[in-house]
XYZ file of C-alpha atoms in Angstrom:
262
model
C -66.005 57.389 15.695
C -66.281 56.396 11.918
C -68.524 57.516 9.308
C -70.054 55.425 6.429
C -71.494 57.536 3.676
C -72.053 56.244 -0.054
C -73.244 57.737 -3.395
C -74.326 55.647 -5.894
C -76.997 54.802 -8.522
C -78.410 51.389 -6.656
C -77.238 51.873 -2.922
C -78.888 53.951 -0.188
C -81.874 55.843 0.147
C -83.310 58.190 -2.837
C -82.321 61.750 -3.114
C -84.648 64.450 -4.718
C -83.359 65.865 -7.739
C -81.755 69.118 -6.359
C -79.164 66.924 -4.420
C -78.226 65.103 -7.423
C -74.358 64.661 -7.708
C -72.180 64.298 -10.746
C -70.866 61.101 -11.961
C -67.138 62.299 -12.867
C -66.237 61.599 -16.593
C -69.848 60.661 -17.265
C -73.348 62.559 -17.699
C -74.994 60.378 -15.155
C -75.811 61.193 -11.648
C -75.366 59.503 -8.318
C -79.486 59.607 -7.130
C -79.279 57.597 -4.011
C -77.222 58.427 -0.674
C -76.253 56.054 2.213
C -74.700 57.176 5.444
C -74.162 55.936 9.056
C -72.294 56.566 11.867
C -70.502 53.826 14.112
C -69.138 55.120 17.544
C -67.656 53.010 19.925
C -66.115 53.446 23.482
C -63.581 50.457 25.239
C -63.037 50.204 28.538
C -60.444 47.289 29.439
C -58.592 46.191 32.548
C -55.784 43.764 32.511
C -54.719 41.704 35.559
C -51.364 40.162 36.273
C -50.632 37.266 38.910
C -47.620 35.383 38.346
C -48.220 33.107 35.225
C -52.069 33.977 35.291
C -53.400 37.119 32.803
C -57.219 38.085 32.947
C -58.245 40.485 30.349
C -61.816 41.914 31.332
C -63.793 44.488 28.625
C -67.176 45.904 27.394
C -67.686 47.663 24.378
C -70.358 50.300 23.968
C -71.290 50.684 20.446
C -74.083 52.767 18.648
C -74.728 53.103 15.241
C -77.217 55.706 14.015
C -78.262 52.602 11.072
C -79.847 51.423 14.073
C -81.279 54.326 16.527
C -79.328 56.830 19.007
C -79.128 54.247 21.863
C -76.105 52.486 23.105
C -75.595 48.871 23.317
C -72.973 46.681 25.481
C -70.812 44.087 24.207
C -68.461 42.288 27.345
C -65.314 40.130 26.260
C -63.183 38.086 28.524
C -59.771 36.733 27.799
C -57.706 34.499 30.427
C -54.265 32.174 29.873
C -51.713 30.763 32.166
C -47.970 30.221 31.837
C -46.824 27.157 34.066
C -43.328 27.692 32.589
C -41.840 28.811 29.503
C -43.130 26.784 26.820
C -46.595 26.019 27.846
C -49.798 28.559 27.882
C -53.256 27.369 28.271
C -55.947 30.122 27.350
C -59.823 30.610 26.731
C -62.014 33.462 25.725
C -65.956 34.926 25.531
C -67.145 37.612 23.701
C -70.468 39.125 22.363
C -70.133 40.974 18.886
C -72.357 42.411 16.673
C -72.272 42.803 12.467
C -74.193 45.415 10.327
C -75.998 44.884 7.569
C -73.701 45.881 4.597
C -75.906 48.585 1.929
C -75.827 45.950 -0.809
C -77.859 43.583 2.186
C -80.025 46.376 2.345
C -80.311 48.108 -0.811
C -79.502 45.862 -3.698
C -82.144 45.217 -6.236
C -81.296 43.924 -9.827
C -82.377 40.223 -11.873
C -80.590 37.958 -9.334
C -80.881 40.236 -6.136
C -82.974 41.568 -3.839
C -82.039 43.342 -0.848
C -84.110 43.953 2.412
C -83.818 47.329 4.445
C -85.663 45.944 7.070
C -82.725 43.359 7.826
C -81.873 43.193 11.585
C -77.930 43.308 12.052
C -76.192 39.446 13.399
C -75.197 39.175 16.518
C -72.627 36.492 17.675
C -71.660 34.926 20.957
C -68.179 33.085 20.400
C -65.979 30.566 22.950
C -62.590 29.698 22.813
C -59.988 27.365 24.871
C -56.565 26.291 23.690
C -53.317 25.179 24.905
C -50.250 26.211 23.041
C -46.471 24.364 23.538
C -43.246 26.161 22.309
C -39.840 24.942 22.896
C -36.434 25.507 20.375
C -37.599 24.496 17.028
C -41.029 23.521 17.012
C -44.761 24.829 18.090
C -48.013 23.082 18.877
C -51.211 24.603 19.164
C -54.588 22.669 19.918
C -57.242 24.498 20.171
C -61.934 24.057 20.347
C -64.437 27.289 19.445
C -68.127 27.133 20.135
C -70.001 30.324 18.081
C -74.076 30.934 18.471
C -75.247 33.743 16.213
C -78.704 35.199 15.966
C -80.474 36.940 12.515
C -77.586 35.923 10.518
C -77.847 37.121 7.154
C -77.989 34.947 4.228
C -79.069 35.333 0.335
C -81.037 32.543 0.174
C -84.098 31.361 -2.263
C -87.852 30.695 -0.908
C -89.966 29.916 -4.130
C -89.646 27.592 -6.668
C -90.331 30.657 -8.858
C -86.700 32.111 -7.430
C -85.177 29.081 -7.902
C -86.102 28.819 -11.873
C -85.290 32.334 -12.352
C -81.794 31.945 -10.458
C -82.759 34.922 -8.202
C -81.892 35.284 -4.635
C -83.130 37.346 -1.780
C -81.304 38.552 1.576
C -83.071 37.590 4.913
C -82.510 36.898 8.868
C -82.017 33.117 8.450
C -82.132 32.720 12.003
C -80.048 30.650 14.577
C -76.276 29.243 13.324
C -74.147 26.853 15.970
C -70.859 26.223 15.035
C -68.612 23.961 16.939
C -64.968 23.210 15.696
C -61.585 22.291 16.640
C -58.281 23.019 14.958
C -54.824 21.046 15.769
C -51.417 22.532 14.041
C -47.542 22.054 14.396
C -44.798 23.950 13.172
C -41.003 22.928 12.921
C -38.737 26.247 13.246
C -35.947 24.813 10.834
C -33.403 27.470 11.227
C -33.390 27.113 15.063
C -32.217 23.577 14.638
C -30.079 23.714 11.281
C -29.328 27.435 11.196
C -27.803 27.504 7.350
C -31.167 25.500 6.399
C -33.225 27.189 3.210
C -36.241 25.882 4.471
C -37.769 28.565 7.335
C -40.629 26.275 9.090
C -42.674 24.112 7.727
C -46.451 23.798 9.638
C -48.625 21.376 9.414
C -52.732 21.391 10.206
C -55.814 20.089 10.461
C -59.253 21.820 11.415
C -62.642 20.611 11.614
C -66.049 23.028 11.815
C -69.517 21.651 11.726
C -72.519 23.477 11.121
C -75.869 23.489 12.201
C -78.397 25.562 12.691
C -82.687 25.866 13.289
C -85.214 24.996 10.934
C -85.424 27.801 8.220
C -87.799 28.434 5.392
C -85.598 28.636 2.275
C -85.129 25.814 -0.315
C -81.609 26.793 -1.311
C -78.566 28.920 0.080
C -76.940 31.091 -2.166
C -73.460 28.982 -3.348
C -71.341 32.743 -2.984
C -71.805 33.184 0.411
C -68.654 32.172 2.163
C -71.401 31.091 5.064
C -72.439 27.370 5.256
C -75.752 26.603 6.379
C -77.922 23.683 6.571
C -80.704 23.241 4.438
C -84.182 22.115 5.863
C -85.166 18.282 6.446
C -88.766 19.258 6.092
C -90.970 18.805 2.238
C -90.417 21.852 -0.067
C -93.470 20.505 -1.985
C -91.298 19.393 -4.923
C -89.850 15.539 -5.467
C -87.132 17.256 -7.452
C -86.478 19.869 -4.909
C -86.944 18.106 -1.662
C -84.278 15.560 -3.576
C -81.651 18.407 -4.065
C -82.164 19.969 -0.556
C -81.184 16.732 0.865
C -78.086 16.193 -1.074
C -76.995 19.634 -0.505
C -78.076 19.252 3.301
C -75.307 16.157 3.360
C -72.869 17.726 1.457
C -72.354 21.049 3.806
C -73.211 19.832 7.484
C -69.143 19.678 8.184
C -66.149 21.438 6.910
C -62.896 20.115 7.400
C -59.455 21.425 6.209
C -55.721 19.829 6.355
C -53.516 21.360 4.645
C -49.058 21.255 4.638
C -47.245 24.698 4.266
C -43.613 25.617 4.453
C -41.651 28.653 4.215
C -38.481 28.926 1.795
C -36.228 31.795 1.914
């Protein structure tokens, strides 16, 4: 069980005057008050035959931002050892995100929050194989992720977009649909005096898409990309910037080199 609870001059719902609090080292008050509580239960059973694990869960969760009742979230988790250096694996789970108080509550020139906001929920698959042997690790592995009412700060007017203001909102559906490859070399395990620990080397690839929304831009902050619209906006100059930002973000891909020097 976990409690949120905020003071503060922007966040949360108003207080009336007599439940005011002091701002320590100033002579302003706190006038607004947020607080939820998140309790969860877990029940999880793990089974065990030979080189075969099955992991089998369900989370109940309620969270009085919500209402009072309780809602279910399964996860399943399976892998296979053939032998000592290979493992195969895949996974399914249902999850669920909040809205965070400045989704909610924010309101200044460039923000506006939404209290009605409904909180995201997500639907994610994995399946991987992973190879180990003395010196060096391989991992290849695919995710498929469907979320509903994700939350986005997005703009719908032309007015927003002149004034640089953005607004939070249930953007709808999201799909992504990625892969990731990476290999390590253990260093030590094969020259044992070597300075250089492992070196790891990887490439991952995530593309986006998701269902027609009504916004003309996505706010450039959010670590979230989404696709923009193919449909008019009304505006040449617009419609002409939707579609180069629509090109631009429909894929993310990622290689990158690291090693480890001790």
């Amino acid at each position: 069980i976990s409690k949120e609870c905020i003071y503060s001059t922007a966040l949360g719902e108003e207080l009336t005057e007599k439940d005011y609090k002091d701002i320590s080292g100033s002579d302003r008050q706190y006038t607004r008050k947020g607080e939820r509580t998140n309790t969860n239960i877990m029940l999880e059973h793990n089974f065990i035959f030979g080189g075969f694990t099955l992991s089998a869960g369900v989370l109940a969760n309620k969270n009085t931002g919500l209402d009072n009742d309780f809602r279910f979230y399964p996860g399943v988790d399976m892998s296979y050892r053939p032998n000592d250096n290979w493992k195969f694996y895949a996974s399914w789970n249902k999850a669920l995100r909040m809205p965070t108080y400045t989704d909610l509550y924010i309101s200044n020139a460039v923000q506006q929050g939404d209290i009605n906001l409904n909180p995201e929920k997500n639907s994610t698959f994995k399946v991987g194989t992973q190879y180990r042997q003395t010196g060096f690790a391989a991992t290849v592995s695919g995710f498929y992720a469907h979320g509903t009412n994700m939350i986005d700060w997005v703009q719908t007017s032309e007015t927003e977009l002149a004034d640089h203001k953005y607004h939070v909102m249930n953007i709808g559906k999201l799909n992504n649909m990625g892969y990731n490859v990476d290999a390590t070399i253990y260093m030590r395990e094969l020259v044992p005096n070597s300075f250089i620990t492992r070196i790891k080397l990887g490439y991952a690839s995530a593309p986006v898409s998701s269902s027609k929304i009504p916004f003309l831009y996505a706010c450039p902050c959010n670590s979230r990309t989404v696709m923009l619209p193919d449909s008019s906006t009304g505006s040449p100059a617009l419609d002409a910037f939707a579609r180069r930002s629509s090109a631009l973000t429909r894929d993310n891909r990622t290689l990158s080199l690291n090693g480890l020097v001790r």
